[in-house]
């Protein structure tokens, strides 16, 4: 990004591709601070609003939420230099956005729009898919949080490529949570399990930070043992093909790493 104009163009046009506009906002906020990031955010928001000027669909709300959350998270990452804190900010604000969706959208509108999305994108009979509003909200929150984290990763990677080659890899490989944060997340998950009902759908949201910490450890281990890019490719294929196995495993890895610092143990075991 050579200047404000170039950043505005990328943010404006980047809506044609996934993650590009939020990543542009994140890059400017990371490099030049929240005020410049806010100016870029306005250019990123403009085409989103224009494309949906006649109505307020779920896609518009989630796109706007992602841009705003990314801006906050990038500022947090810039000030704290902590990926763990930035991801907690993303998850917390995504959860707050889900509550706002629930309060501001008229009853039934969200479910109707989700049904229409199934008709457009899902092969089969949408009527056979049974979803309640709480489940839909949790899915929207998870997707918003994941998309925001991916955009933030892309923004930080761009920044490292431009100004600090290799810096992003070193940062991401060291992502882990303190014992108190890990216990807090697991405690909240257990509370949701006990309360049941609508609270059950928030378990995956609360588990997301530990899952990403597990992904970080996998990346570190692949680099530490020189296992090669093909190992990461196979890993991500496994996550996409068998998420019911890989995602809980990553959460457990992320939690265990917070308890015993697996990196130090694996290093000592290899020496």
Tab-separated table of N, CA, C and O in Angstrom, residues 158-206:
chain	number	residue	atom	x	y	z
A	158	UNK	N	0.470	-9.885	4.751
A	158	UNK	CA	0.838	-8.813	3.823
A	158	UNK	C	1.817	-7.835	4.479
A	158	UNK	O	2.811	-7.447	3.878
A	159	UNK	N	1.506	-7.456	5.709
A	159	UNK	CA	2.370	-6.503	6.418
A	159	UNK	C	3.772	-7.074	6.592
A	159	UNK	O	4.774	-6.371	6.390
A	160	UNK	N	3.850	-8.354	6.953
A	160	UNK	CA	5.161	-8.977	7.132
A	160	UNK	C	5.917	-9.063	5.805
A	160	UNK	O	7.132	-8.809	5.755
A	161	UNK	N	5.215	-9.417	4.737
A	161	UNK	CA	5.853	-9.503	3.425
A	161	UNK	C	6.420	-8.158	2.982
A	161	UNK	O	7.498	-8.090	2.388
A	162	UNK	N	5.693	-7.083	3.306
A	162	UNK	CA	6.108	-5.753	2.870
A	162	UNK	C	7.185	-5.148	3.761
A	162	UNK	O	8.099	-4.472	3.277
A	163	UNK	N	7.077	-5.370	5.078
A	163	UNK	CA	7.923	-4.630	6.009
A	163	UNK	C	8.768	-5.497	6.940
A	163	UNK	O	9.717	-5.007	7.542
A	164	UNK	N	8.406	-6.788	7.093
A	164	UNK	CA	9.126	-7.629	8.047
A	164	UNK	C	9.070	-9.081	7.606
A	164	UNK	O	8.376	-9.903	8.218
A	165	UNK	N	9.764	-9.446	6.527
A	165	UNK	CA	9.697	-10.817	6.004
A	165	UNK	C	9.980	-11.861	7.079
A	165	UNK	O	10.947	-11.763	7.816
A	166	UNK	N	9.099	-12.845	7.154
A	166	UNK	CA	9.245	-13.915	8.139
A	166	UNK	C	8.649	-13.605	9.491
A	166	UNK	O	8.525	-14.501	10.334
A	167	UNK	N	8.248	-12.363	9.718
A	167	UNK	CA	7.722	-11.980	11.029
A	167	UNK	C	6.400	-12.621	11.357
A	167	UNK	O	6.159	-13.029	12.503
A	168	UNK	N	5.520	-12.749	10.358
A	168	UNK	CA	4.204	-13.335	10.625
A	168	UNK	C	4.321	-14.790	11.053
A	168	UNK	O	3.662	-15.236	11.990
A	169	UNK	N	5.162	-15.540	10.355
A	169	UNK	CA	5.320	-16.958	10.693
A	169	UNK	C	5.773	-17.145	12.128
A	169	UNK	O	5.218	-17.971	12.867
A	170	UNK	N	6.737	-16.346	12.550
A	170	UNK	CA	7.233	-16.451	13.928
A	170	UNK	C	6.148	-16.108	14.930
A	170	UNK	O	6.017	-16.760	15.974
A	171	UNK	N	5.350	-15.085	14.630
A	171	UNK	CA	4.245	-14.693	15.516
A	171	UNK	C	3.208	-15.799	15.637
A	171	UNK	O	2.821	-16.189	16.740
A	172	UNK	N	2.747	-16.281	14.499
A	172	UNK	CA	1.651	-17.244	14.514
A	172	UNK	C	2.067	-18.564	15.154
A	172	UNK	O	1.265	-19.212	15.840
A	173	UNK	N	3.311	-18.958	14.964
A	173	UNK	CA	3.786	-20.217	15.533
A	173	UNK	C	3.811	-20.191	17.062
A	173	UNK	O	3.819	-21.251	17.691
A	174	UNK	N	3.820	-19.025	17.657
A	174	UNK	CA	3.887	-18.922	19.115
A	174	UNK	C	2.528	-18.639	19.762
A	174	UNK	O	2.447	-18.348	20.959
A	175	UNK	N	1.461	-18.725	18.984
A	175	UNK	CA	0.124	-18.448	19.518
A	175	UNK	C	-0.288	-19.525	20.521
A	175	UNK	O	-0.395	-20.704	20.180
A	176	UNK	N	-0.493	-19.136	21.748
A	176	UNK	CA	-1.040	-20.023	22.770
A	176	UNK	C	-1.688	-19.169	23.851
A	176	UNK	O	-1.353	-17.993	24.012
A	177	UNK	N	-2.613	-19.758	24.597
A	177	UNK	CA	-3.346	-19.019	25.619
A	177	UNK	C	-2.794	-19.323	27.004
A	177	UNK	O	-2.251	-20.408	27.250
A	178	UNK	N	-2.959	-18.360	27.868
A	178	UNK	CA	-2.562	-18.576	29.251
A	178	UNK	C	-3.483	-19.606	29.884
A	178	UNK	O	-4.590	-19.871	29.406
A	179	UNK	N	-3.034	-20.173	30.974
A	179	UNK	CA	-3.822	-21.185	31.669
A	179	UNK	C	-5.167	-20.620	32.125
A	179	UNK	O	-6.207	-21.283	32.012
A	180	UNK	N	-5.177	-19.389	32.603
A	180	UNK	CA	-6.421	-18.791	33.114
A	180	UNK	C	-7.434	-18.588	31.990
A	180	UNK	O	-8.630	-18.870	32.167
A	181	UNK	N	-6.966	-18.113	30.823
A	181	UNK	CA	-7.883	-17.918	29.688
A	181	UNK	C	-8.422	-19.256	29.207
A	181	UNK	O	-9.622	-19.398	28.926
A	182	UNK	N	-7.555	-20.256	29.107
A	182	UNK	CA	-7.977	-21.579	28.646
A	182	UNK	C	-9.020	-22.167	29.591
A	182	UNK	O	-10.044	-22.711	29.151
A	183	UNK	N	-8.775	-22.059	30.899
A	183	UNK	CA	-9.752	-22.556	31.874
A	183	UNK	C	-11.055	-21.774	31.781
A	183	UNK	O	-12.145	-22.342	31.936
A	184	UNK	N	-10.957	-20.464	31.534
A	184	UNK	CA	-12.162	-19.654	31.390
A	184	UNK	C	-13.002	-20.096	30.207
A	184	UNK	O	-14.238	-20.204	30.309
A	185	UNK	N	-12.354	-20.360	29.078
A	185	UNK	CA	-13.074	-20.817	27.889
A	185	UNK	C	-13.713	-22.185	28.120
A	185	UNK	O	-14.890	-22.398	27.793
A	186	UNK	N	-12.948	-23.110	28.697
A	186	UNK	CA	-13.486	-24.447	28.955
A	186	UNK	C	-14.611	-24.375	29.991
A	186	UNK	O	-15.635	-25.063	29.871
A	187	UNK	N	-14.451	-23.510	31.009
A	187	UNK	CA	-15.507	-23.337	31.997
A	187	UNK	C	-16.788	-22.830	31.370
A	187	UNK	O	-17.894	-23.304	31.687
A	188	UNK	N	-16.664	-21.862	30.462
A	188	UNK	CA	-17.844	-21.330	29.774
A	188	UNK	C	-18.504	-22.403	28.909
A	188	UNK	O	-19.735	-22.483	28.821
A	189	UNK	N	-17.681	-23.238	28.276
A	189	UNK	CA	-18.217	-24.347	27.476
A	189	UNK	C	-19.005	-25.308	28.351
A	189	UNK	O	-20.102	-25.755	27.997
A	190	UNK	N	-18.464	-25.628	29.535
A	190	UNK	CA	-19.147	-26.536	30.454
A	190	UNK	C	-20.453	-25.935	30.953
A	190	UNK	O	-21.459	-26.642	31.106
A	191	UNK	N	-20.454	-24.637	31.203
A	191	UNK	CA	-21.685	-23.969	31.637
A	191	UNK	C	-22.752	-24.083	30.555
A	191	UNK	O	-23.922	-24.373	30.842
A	192	UNK	N	-22.361	-23.857	29.302
A	192	UNK	CA	-23.311	-23.991	28.194
A	192	UNK	C	-23.848	-25.417	28.101
A	192	UNK	O	-25.023	-25.631	27.790
A	193	UNK	N	-22.980	-26.397	28.386
A	193	UNK	CA	-23.405	-27.796	28.349
A	193	UNK	C	-24.445	-28.081	29.430
A	193	UNK	O	-25.451	-28.765	29.194
A	194	UNK	N	-24.225	-27.536	30.621
A	194	UNK	CA	-25.151	-27.758	31.732
A	194	UNK	C	-26.483	-27.059	31.480
A	194	UNK	O	-27.567	-27.618	31.731
A	195	UNK	N	-26.426	-25.837	30.968
A	195	UNK	CA	-27.657	-25.072	30.738
A	195	UNK	C	-28.484	-25.636	29.590
A	195	UNK	O	-29.712	-25.475	29.566
A	196	UNK	N	-27.831	-26.286	28.646
A	196	UNK	CA	-28.472	-26.910	27.492
A	196	UNK	C	-29.307	-25.892	26.708
A	196	UNK	O	-29.064	-24.696	26.758
A	197	UNK	N	-30.299	-26.395	25.978
A	197	UNK	CA	-31.163	-25.506	25.203
A	197	UNK	C	-30.374	-24.681	24.194
A	197	UNK	O	-29.467	-25.178	23.527
A	198	UNK	N	-30.718	-23.396	24.103
A	198	UNK	CA	-30.071	-22.504	23.146
A	198	UNK	C	-28.595	-22.275	23.447
A	198	UNK	O	-27.842	-21.846	22.580
A	199	UNK	N	-28.181	-22.557	24.704
A	199	UNK	CA	-26.781	-22.319	25.069
A	199	UNK	C	-25.842	-23.326	24.406
A	199	UNK	O	-24.659	-23.039	24.211
A	200	UNK	N	-26.347	-24.507	24.043
A	200	UNK	CA	-25.501	-25.535	23.463
A	200	UNK	C	-24.855	-25.083	22.155
A	200	UNK	O	-23.734	-25.473	21.847
A	201	UNK	N	-25.572	-24.236	21.404
A	201	UNK	CA	-25.061	-23.849	20.092
A	201	UNK	C	-23.881	-22.893	20.199
A	201	UNK	O	-23.181	-22.646	19.204
A	202	UNK	N	-23.613	-22.329	21.398
A	202	UNK	CA	-22.488	-21.406	21.567
A	202	UNK	C	-21.199	-22.121	21.941
A	202	UNK	O	-20.147	-21.505	22.068
A	203	UNK	N	-21.273	-23.437	22.116
A	203	UNK	CA	-20.075	-24.192	22.497
A	203	UNK	C	-18.992	-24.056	21.434
A	203	UNK	O	-17.812	-23.823	21.740
A	204	UNK	N	-19.370	-24.198	20.167
A	204	UNK	CA	-18.381	-24.109	19.082
A	204	UNK	C	-17.764	-22.718	19.000
A	204	UNK	O	-16.581	-22.576	18.642
A	205	UNK	N	-18.546	-21.697	19.316
A	205	UNK	CA	-18.021	-20.326	19.302
A	205	UNK	C	-16.942	-20.173	20.363
A	205	UNK	O	-15.865	-19.626	20.110
A	206	UNK	N	-17.224	-20.665	21.566
A	206	UNK	CA	-16.269	-20.556	22.665
A	206	UNK	C	-15.028	-21.413	22.433
A	206	UNK	O	-13.937	-21.097	22.931
